[in-house]
PDB file of C-alpha atoms in Angstrom:
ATOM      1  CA  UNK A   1     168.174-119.255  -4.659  1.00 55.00           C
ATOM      2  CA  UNK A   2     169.069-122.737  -6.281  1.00 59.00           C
ATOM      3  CA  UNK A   3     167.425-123.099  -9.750  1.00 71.00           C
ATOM      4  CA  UNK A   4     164.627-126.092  -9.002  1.00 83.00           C
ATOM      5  CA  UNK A   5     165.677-129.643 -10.287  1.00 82.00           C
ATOM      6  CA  UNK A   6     163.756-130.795 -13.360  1.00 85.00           C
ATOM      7  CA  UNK A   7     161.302-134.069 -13.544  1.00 88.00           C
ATOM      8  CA  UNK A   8     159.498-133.727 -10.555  1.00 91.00           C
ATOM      9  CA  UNK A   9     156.619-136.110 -11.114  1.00 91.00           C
ATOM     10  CA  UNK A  10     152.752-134.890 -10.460  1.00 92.00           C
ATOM     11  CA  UNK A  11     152.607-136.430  -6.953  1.00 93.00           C
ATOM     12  CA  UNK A  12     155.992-134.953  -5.699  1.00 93.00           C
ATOM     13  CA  UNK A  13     154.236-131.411  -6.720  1.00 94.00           C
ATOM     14  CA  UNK A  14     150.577-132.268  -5.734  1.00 95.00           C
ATOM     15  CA  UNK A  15     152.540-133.237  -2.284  1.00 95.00           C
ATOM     16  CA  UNK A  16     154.498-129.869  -2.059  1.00 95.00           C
ATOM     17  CA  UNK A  17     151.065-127.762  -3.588  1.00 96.00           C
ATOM     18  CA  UNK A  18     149.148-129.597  -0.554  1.00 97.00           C
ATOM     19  CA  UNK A  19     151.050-128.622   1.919  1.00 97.00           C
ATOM     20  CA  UNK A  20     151.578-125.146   1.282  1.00 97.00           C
ATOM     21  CA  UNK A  21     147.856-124.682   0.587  1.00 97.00           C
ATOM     22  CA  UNK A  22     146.946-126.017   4.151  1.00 97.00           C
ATOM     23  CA  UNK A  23     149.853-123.792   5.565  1.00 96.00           C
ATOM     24  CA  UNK A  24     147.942-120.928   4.232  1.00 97.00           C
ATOM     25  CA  UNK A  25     144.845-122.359   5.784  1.00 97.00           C
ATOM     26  CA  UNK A  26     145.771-122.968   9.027  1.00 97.00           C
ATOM     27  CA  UNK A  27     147.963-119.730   9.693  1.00 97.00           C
ATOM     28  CA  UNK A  28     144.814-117.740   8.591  1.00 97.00           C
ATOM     29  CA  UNK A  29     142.272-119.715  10.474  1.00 97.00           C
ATOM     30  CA  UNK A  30     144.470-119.240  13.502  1.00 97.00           C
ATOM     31  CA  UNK A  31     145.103-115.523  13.234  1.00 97.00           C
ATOM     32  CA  UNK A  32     141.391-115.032  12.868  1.00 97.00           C
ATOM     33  CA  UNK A  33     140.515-116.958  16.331  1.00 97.00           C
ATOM     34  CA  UNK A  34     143.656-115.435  18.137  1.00 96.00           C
ATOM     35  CA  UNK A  35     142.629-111.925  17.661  1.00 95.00           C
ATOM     36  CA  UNK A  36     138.865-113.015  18.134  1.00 96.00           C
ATOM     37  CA  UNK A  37     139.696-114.465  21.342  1.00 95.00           C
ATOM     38  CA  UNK A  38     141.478-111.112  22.828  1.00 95.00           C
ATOM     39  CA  UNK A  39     138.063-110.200  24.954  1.00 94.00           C
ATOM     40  CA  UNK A  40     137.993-113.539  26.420  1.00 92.00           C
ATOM     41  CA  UNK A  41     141.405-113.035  28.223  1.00 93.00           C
ATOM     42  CA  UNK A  42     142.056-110.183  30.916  1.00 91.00           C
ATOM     43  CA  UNK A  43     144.153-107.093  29.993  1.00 91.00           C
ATOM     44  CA  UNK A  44     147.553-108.979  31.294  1.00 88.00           C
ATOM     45  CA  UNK A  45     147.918-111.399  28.650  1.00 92.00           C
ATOM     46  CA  UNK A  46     146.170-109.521  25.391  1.00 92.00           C
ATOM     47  CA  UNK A  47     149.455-108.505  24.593  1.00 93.00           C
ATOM     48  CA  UNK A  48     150.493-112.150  24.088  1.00 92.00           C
ATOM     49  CA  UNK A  49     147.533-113.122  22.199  1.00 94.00           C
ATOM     50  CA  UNK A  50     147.968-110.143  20.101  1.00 95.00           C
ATOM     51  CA  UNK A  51     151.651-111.276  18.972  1.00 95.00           C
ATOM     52  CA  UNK A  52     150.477-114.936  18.871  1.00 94.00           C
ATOM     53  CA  UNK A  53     148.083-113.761  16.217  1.00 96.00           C
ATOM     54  CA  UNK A  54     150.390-111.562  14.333  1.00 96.00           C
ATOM     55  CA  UNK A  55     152.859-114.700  13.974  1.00 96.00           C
ATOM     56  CA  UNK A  56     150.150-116.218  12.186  1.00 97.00           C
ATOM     57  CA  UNK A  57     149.592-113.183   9.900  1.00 97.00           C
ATOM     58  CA  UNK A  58     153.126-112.965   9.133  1.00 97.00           C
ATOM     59  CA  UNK A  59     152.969-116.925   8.017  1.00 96.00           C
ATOM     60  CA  UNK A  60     150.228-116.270   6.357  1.00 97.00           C
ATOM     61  CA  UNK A  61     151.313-113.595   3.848  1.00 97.00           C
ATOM     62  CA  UNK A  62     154.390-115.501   3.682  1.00 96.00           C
ATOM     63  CA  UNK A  63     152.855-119.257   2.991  1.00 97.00           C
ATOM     64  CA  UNK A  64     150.594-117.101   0.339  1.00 97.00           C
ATOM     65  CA  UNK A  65     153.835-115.838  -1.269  1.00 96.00           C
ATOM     66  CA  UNK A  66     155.380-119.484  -1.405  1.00 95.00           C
ATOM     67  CA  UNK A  67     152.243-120.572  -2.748  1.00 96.00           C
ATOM     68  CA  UNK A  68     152.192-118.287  -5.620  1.00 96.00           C
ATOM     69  CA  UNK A  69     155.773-118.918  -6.118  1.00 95.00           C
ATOM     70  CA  UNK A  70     155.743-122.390  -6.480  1.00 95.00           C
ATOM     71  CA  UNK A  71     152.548-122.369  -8.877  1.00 94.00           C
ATOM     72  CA  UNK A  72     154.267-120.181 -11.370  1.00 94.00           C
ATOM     73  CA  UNK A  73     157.899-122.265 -11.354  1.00 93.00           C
ATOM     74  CA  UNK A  74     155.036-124.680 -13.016  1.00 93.00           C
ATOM     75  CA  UNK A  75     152.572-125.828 -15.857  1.00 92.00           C
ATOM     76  CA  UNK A  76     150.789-128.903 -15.078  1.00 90.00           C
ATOM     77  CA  UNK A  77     148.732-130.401 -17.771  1.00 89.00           C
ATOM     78  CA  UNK A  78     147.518-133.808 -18.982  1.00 83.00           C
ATOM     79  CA  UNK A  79     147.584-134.426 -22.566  1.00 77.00           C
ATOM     80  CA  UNK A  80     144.654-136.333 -24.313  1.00 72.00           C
ATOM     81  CA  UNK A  81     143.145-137.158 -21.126  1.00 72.00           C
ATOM     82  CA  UNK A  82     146.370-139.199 -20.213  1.00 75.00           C
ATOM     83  CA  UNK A  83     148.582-138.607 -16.795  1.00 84.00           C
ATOM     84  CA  UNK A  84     149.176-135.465 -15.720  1.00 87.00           C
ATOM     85  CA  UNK A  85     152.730-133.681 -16.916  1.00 89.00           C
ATOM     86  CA  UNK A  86     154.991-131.722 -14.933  1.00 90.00           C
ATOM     87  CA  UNK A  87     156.843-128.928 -16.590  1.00 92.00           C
ATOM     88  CA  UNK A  88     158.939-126.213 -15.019  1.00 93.00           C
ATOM     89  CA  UNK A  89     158.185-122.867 -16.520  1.00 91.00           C
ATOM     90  CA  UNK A  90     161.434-121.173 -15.688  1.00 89.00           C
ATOM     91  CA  UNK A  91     160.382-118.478 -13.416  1.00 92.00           C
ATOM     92  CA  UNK A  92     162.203-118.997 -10.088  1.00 89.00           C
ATOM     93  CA  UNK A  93     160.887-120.478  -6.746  1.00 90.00           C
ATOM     94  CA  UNK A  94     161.567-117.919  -3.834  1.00 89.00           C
ATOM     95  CA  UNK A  95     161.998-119.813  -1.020  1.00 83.00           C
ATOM     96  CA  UNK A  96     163.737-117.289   0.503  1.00 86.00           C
ATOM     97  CA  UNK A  97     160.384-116.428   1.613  1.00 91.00           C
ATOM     98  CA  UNK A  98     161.068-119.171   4.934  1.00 90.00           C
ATOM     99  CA  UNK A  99     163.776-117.317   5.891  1.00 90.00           C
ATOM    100  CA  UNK A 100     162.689-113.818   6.096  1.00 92.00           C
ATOM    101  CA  UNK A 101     158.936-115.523   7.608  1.00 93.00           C
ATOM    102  CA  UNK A 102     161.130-117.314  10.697  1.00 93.00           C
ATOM    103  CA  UNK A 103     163.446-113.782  10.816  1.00 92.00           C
ATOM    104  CA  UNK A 104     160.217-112.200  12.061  1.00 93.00           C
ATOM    105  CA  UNK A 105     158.170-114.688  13.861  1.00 94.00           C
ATOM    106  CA  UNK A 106     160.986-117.037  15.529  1.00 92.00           C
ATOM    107  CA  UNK A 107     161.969-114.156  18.111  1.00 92.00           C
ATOM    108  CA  UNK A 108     158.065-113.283  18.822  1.00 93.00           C
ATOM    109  CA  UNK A 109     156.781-117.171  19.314  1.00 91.00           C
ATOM    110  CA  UNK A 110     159.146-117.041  22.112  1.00 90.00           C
ATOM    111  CA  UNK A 111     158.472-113.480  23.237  1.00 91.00           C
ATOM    112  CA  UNK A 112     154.955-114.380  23.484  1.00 91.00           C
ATOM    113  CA  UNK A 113     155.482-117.609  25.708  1.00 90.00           C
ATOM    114  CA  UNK A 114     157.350-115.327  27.960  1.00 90.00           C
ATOM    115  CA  UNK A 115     155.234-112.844  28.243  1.00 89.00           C
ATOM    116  CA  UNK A 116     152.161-115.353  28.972  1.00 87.00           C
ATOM    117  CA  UNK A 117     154.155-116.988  31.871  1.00 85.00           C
ATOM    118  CA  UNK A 118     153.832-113.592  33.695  1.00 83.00           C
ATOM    119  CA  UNK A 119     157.063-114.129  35.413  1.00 82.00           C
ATOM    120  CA  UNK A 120     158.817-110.370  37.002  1.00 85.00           C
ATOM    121  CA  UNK A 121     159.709-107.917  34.668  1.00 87.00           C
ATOM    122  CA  UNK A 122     163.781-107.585  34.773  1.00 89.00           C
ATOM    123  CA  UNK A 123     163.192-111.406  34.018  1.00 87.00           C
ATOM    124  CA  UNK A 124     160.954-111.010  31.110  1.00 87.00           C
ATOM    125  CA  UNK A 125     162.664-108.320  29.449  1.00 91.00           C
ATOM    126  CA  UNK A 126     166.082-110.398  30.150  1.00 91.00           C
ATOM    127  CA  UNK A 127     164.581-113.596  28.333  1.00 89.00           C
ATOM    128  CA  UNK A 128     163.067-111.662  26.039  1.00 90.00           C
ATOM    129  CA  UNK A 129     166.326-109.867  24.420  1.00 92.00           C
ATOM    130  CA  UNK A 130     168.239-112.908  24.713  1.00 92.00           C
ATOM    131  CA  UNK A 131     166.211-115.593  23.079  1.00 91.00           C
ATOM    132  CA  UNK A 132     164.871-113.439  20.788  1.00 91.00           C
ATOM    133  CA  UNK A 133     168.751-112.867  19.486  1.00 94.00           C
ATOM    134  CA  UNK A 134     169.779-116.412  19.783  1.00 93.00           C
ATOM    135  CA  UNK A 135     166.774-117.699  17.619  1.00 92.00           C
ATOM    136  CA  UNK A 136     167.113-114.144  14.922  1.00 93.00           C
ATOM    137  CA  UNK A 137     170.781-115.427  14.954  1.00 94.00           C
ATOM    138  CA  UNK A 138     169.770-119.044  14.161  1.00 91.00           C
ATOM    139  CA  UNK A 139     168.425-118.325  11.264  1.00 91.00           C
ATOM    140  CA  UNK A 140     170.349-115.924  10.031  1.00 91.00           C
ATOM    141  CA  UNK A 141     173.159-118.362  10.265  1.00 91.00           C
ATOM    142  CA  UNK A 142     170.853-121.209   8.560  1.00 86.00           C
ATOM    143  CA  UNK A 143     170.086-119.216   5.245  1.00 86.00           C
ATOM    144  CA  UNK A 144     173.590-118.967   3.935  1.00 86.00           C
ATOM    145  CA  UNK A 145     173.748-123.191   4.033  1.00 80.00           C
ATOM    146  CA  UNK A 146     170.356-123.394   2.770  1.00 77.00           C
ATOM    147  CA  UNK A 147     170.951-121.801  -0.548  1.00 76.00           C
ATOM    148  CA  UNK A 148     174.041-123.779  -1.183  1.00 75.00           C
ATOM    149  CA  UNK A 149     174.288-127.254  -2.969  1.00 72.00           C
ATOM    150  CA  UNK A 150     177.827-127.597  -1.945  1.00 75.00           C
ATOM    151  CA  UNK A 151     177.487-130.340   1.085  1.00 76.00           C
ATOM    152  CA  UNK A 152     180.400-129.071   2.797  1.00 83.00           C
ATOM    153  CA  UNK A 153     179.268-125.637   2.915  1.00 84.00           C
ATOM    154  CA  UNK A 154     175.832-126.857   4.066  1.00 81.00           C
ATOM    155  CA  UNK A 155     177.206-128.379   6.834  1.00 85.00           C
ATOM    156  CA  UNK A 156     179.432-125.705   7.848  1.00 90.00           C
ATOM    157  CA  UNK A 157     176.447-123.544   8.279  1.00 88.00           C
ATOM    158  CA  UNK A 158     174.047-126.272  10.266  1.00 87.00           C
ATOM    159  CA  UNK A 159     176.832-126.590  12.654  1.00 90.00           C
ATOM    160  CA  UNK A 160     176.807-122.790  12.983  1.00 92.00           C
ATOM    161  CA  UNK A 161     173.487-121.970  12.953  1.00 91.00           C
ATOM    162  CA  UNK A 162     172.654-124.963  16.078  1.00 91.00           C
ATOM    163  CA  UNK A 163     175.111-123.046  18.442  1.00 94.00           C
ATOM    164  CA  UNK A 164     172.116-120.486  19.412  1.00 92.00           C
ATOM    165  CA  UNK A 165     169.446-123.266  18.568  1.00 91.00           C
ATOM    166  CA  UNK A 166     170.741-125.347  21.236  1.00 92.00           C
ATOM    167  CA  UNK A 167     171.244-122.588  24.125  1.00 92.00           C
ATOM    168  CA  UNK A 168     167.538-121.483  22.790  1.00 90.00           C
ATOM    169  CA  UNK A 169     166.221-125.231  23.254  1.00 89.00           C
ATOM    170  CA  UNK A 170     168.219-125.698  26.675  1.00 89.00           C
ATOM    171  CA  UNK A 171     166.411-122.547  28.145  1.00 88.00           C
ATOM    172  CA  UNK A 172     163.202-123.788  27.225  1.00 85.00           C
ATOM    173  CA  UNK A 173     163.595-127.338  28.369  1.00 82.00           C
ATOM    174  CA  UNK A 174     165.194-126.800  31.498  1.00 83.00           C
ATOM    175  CA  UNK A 175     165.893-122.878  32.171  1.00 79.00           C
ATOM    176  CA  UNK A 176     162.185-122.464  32.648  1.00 83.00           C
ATOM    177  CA  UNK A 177     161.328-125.309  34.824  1.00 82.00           C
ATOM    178  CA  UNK A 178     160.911-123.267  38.055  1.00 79.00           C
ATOM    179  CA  UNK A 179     159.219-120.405  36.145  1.00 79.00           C
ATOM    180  CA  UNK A 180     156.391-123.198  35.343  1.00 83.00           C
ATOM    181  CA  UNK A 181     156.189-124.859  38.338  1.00 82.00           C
ATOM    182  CA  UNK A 182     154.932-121.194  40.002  1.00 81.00           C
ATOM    183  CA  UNK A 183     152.305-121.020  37.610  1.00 83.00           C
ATOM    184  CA  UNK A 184     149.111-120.135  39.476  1.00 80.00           C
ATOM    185  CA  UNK A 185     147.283-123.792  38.994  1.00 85.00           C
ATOM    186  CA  UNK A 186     148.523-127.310  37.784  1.00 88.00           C
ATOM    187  CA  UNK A 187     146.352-126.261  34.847  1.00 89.00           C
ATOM    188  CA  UNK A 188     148.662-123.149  34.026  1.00 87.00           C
ATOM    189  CA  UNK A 189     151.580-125.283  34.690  1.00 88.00           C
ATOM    190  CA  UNK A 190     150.659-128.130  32.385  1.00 90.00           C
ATOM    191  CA  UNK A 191     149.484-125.991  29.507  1.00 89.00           C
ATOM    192  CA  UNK A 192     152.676-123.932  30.320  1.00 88.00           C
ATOM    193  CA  UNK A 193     154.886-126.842  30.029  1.00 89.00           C
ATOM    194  CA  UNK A 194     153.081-128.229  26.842  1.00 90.00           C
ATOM    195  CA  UNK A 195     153.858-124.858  25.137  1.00 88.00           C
ATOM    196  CA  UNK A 196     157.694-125.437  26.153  1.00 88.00           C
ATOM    197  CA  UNK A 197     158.072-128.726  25.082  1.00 89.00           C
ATOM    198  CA  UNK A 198     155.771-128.375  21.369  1.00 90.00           C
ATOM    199  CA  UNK A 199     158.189-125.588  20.776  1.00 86.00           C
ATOM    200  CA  UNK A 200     160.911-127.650  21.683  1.00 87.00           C
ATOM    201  CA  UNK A 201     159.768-131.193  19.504  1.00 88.00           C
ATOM    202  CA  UNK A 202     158.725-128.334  16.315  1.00 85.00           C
ATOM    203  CA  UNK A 203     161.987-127.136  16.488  1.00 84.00           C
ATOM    204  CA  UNK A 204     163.825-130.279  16.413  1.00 85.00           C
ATOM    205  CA  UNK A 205     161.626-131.243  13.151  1.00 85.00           C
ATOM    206  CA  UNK A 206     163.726-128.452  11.643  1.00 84.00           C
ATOM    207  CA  UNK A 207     167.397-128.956  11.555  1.00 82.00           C
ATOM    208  CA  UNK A 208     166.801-132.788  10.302  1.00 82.00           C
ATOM    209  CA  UNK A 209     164.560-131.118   7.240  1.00 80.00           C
ATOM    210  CA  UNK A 210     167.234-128.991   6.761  1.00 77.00           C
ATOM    211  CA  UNK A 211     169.736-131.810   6.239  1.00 75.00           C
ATOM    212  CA  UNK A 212     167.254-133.815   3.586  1.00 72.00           C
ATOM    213  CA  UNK A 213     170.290-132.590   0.898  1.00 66.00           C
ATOM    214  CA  UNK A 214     172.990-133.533   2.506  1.00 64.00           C
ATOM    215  CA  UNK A 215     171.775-136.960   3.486  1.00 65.00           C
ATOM    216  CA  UNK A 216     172.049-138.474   0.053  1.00 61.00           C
ATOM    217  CA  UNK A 217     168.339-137.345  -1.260  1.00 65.00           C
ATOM    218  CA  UNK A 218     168.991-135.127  -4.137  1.00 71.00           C
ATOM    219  CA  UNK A 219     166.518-133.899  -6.889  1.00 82.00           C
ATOM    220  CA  UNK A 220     162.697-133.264  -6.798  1.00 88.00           C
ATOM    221  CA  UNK A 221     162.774-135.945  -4.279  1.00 87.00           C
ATOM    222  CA  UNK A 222     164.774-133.897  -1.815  1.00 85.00           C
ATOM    223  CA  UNK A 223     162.213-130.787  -2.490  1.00 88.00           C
ATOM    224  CA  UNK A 224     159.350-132.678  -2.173  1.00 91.00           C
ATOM    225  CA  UNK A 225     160.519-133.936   1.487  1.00 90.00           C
ATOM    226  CA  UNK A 226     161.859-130.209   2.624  1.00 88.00           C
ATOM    227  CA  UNK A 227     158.849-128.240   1.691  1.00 92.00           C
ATOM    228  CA  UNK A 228     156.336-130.137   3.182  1.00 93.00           C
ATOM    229  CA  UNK A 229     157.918-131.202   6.326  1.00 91.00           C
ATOM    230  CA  UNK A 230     159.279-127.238   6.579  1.00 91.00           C
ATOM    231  CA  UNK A 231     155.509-126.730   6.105  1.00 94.00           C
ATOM    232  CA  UNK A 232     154.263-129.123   9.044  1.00 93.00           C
ATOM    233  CA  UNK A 233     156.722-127.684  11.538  1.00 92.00           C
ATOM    234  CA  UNK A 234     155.542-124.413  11.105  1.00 94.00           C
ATOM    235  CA  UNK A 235     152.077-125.295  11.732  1.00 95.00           C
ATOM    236  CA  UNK A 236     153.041-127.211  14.831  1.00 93.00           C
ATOM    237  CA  UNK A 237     155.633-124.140  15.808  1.00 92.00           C
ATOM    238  CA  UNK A 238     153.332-121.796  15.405  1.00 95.00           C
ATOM    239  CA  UNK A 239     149.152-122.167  15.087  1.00 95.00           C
ATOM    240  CA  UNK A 240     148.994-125.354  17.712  1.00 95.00           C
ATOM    241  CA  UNK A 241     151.242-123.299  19.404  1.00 93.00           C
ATOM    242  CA  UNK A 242     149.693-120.622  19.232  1.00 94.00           C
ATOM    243  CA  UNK A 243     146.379-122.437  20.805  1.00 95.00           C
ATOM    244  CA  UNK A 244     148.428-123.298  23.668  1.00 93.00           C
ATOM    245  CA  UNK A 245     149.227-120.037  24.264  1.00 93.00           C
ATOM    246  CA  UNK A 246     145.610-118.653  24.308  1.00 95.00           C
ATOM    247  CA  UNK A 247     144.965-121.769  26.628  1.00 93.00           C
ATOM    248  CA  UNK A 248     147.271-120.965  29.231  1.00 92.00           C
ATOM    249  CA  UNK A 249     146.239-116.734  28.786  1.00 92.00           C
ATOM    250  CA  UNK A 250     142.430-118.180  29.391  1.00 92.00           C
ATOM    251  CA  UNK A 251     143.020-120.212  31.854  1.00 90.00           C
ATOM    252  CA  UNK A 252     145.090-117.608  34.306  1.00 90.00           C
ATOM    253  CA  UNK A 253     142.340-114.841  33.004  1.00 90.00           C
ATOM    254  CA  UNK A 254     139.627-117.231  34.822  1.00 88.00           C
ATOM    255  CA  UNK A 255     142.256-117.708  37.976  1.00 87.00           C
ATOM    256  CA  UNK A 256     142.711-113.952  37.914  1.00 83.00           C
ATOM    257  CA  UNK A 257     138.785-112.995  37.865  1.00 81.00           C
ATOM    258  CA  UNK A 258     137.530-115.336  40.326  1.00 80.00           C
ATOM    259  CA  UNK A 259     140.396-113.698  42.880  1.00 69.00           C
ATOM    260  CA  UNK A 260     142.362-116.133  43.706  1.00 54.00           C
ATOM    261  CA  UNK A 261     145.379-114.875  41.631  1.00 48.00           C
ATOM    262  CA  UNK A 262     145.108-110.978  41.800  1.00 50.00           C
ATOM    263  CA  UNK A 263     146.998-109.284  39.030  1.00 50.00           C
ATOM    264  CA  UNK A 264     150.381-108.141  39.458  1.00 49.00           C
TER     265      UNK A 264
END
């Protein structure tokens, strides 16, 4: 954890505040309509609403911890009614927090597309285990390069860390192409393939936030840019994802009760 740069100016930490405070909002406000939602979909796909909403929890917690973190690396005051100053208190910022957040939920957002897709169960449990590794091994192998302001080193570990990103983002792009085209309507299959693809495009937003420091942007600058576009991925990745999901789970619940899909 990389002591935070000094002289960050009131708008790069408004910015970074911002963002972390509607990350909080939006995880919550998602887990609260996931789990409502669970009567609305049959039995088959509760279990996928149920992990949708507990990747939201997890941010949750997790955005709340950031939140807290960052407030107390600062004062923020204005003096004699002039601009507001930025001071850093000394008490570390923990964003280490990310990490051990996309540990838990990376595996289950993908867990929980497969398991909404319905497809046979030596399949599921196949895809399952293996992207769930790949991603847990993604970013494992990110947090090493993450902490360090050596650009080399940095490198070394993006380079590492997109070996299982890429195999993850290949099975979801094209791997899974004939499992959505035998969803039960072209409504299942579009909503099916929008979940891929958001999953896909909110993934990509992450290894170019990742390389904000070794791109030449240094300083509060460079935190600034990496917290809140960390912050928007996540929301895309994971609570618009998430809405997809219980789209897709309502939508095959409606095929399934009026009979023309019966349940497997």
């Amino acid at each position: 954890m990389a002591p935070l740069p000094d002289g960050f100016s009131y708008a790069e930490w408004n910015a970074t505040y911002n963002a972390l405070s509607f990350g909080i909002a939006a995880m919550g406000s998602a887990t609260i309509f996931f789990w409502l939602q669970l009567p609305s979909v049959t039995k088959s796909y509760r279990t996928a609403l149920t992990i949708t909403g507990i990747v939201t929890l997890i941010a949750t917690y997790h955005y709340i911890r950031i939140f807290n973190s960052w407030s107390e690396a600062f004062t923020v005051a204005s003096k004699d009614g002039g601009d507001y100053a930025v001071k850093l208190t000394g008490a570390p910022f923990n964003d280490g927090y990310r990490y051990v957040d996309w540990l838990l939920t990376v595996p289950l957002l993908l867990i929980e597309l497969i398991l909404v897709m319905k497809l046979p169960q030596a399949e599921t449990v196949s895809l399952s285990w293996k992207l769930g590794l790949a991603s847990a091994l993604m970013v494992a192998l990110g947090y090493p390069g993450e902490i360090q302001e050596d650009l080399a080193v940095r490198w070394f570990w993006w380079c590492l860390s997109m070996i299982p990103f890429c195999y993850v983002v290949f099975t979801l792009a094209v791997g899974l192409n004939e499992a959505t085209s035998k969803q039960p309507s072209p409504a299942a299959a579009s909503l099916a393939s929008a979940a891929r693809y958001l999953t896909v495009l909110s993934w990509c937003t992450y290894p170019f936030v990742y390389m904000v420091k070794s791109v030449g942007l240094s300083g509060p600058a460079a935190t600034m840019y990496e917290q809140v576009g960390y912050s928007l991925a996540d929301v895309l990745a994971k609570a618009v994802f998430g809405v997809l999901i219980w789209a897709l789970a309502s939508e095959k619940s409606a095929i399934e009760e009026s009979g023309k899909l019966l349940p497997a």
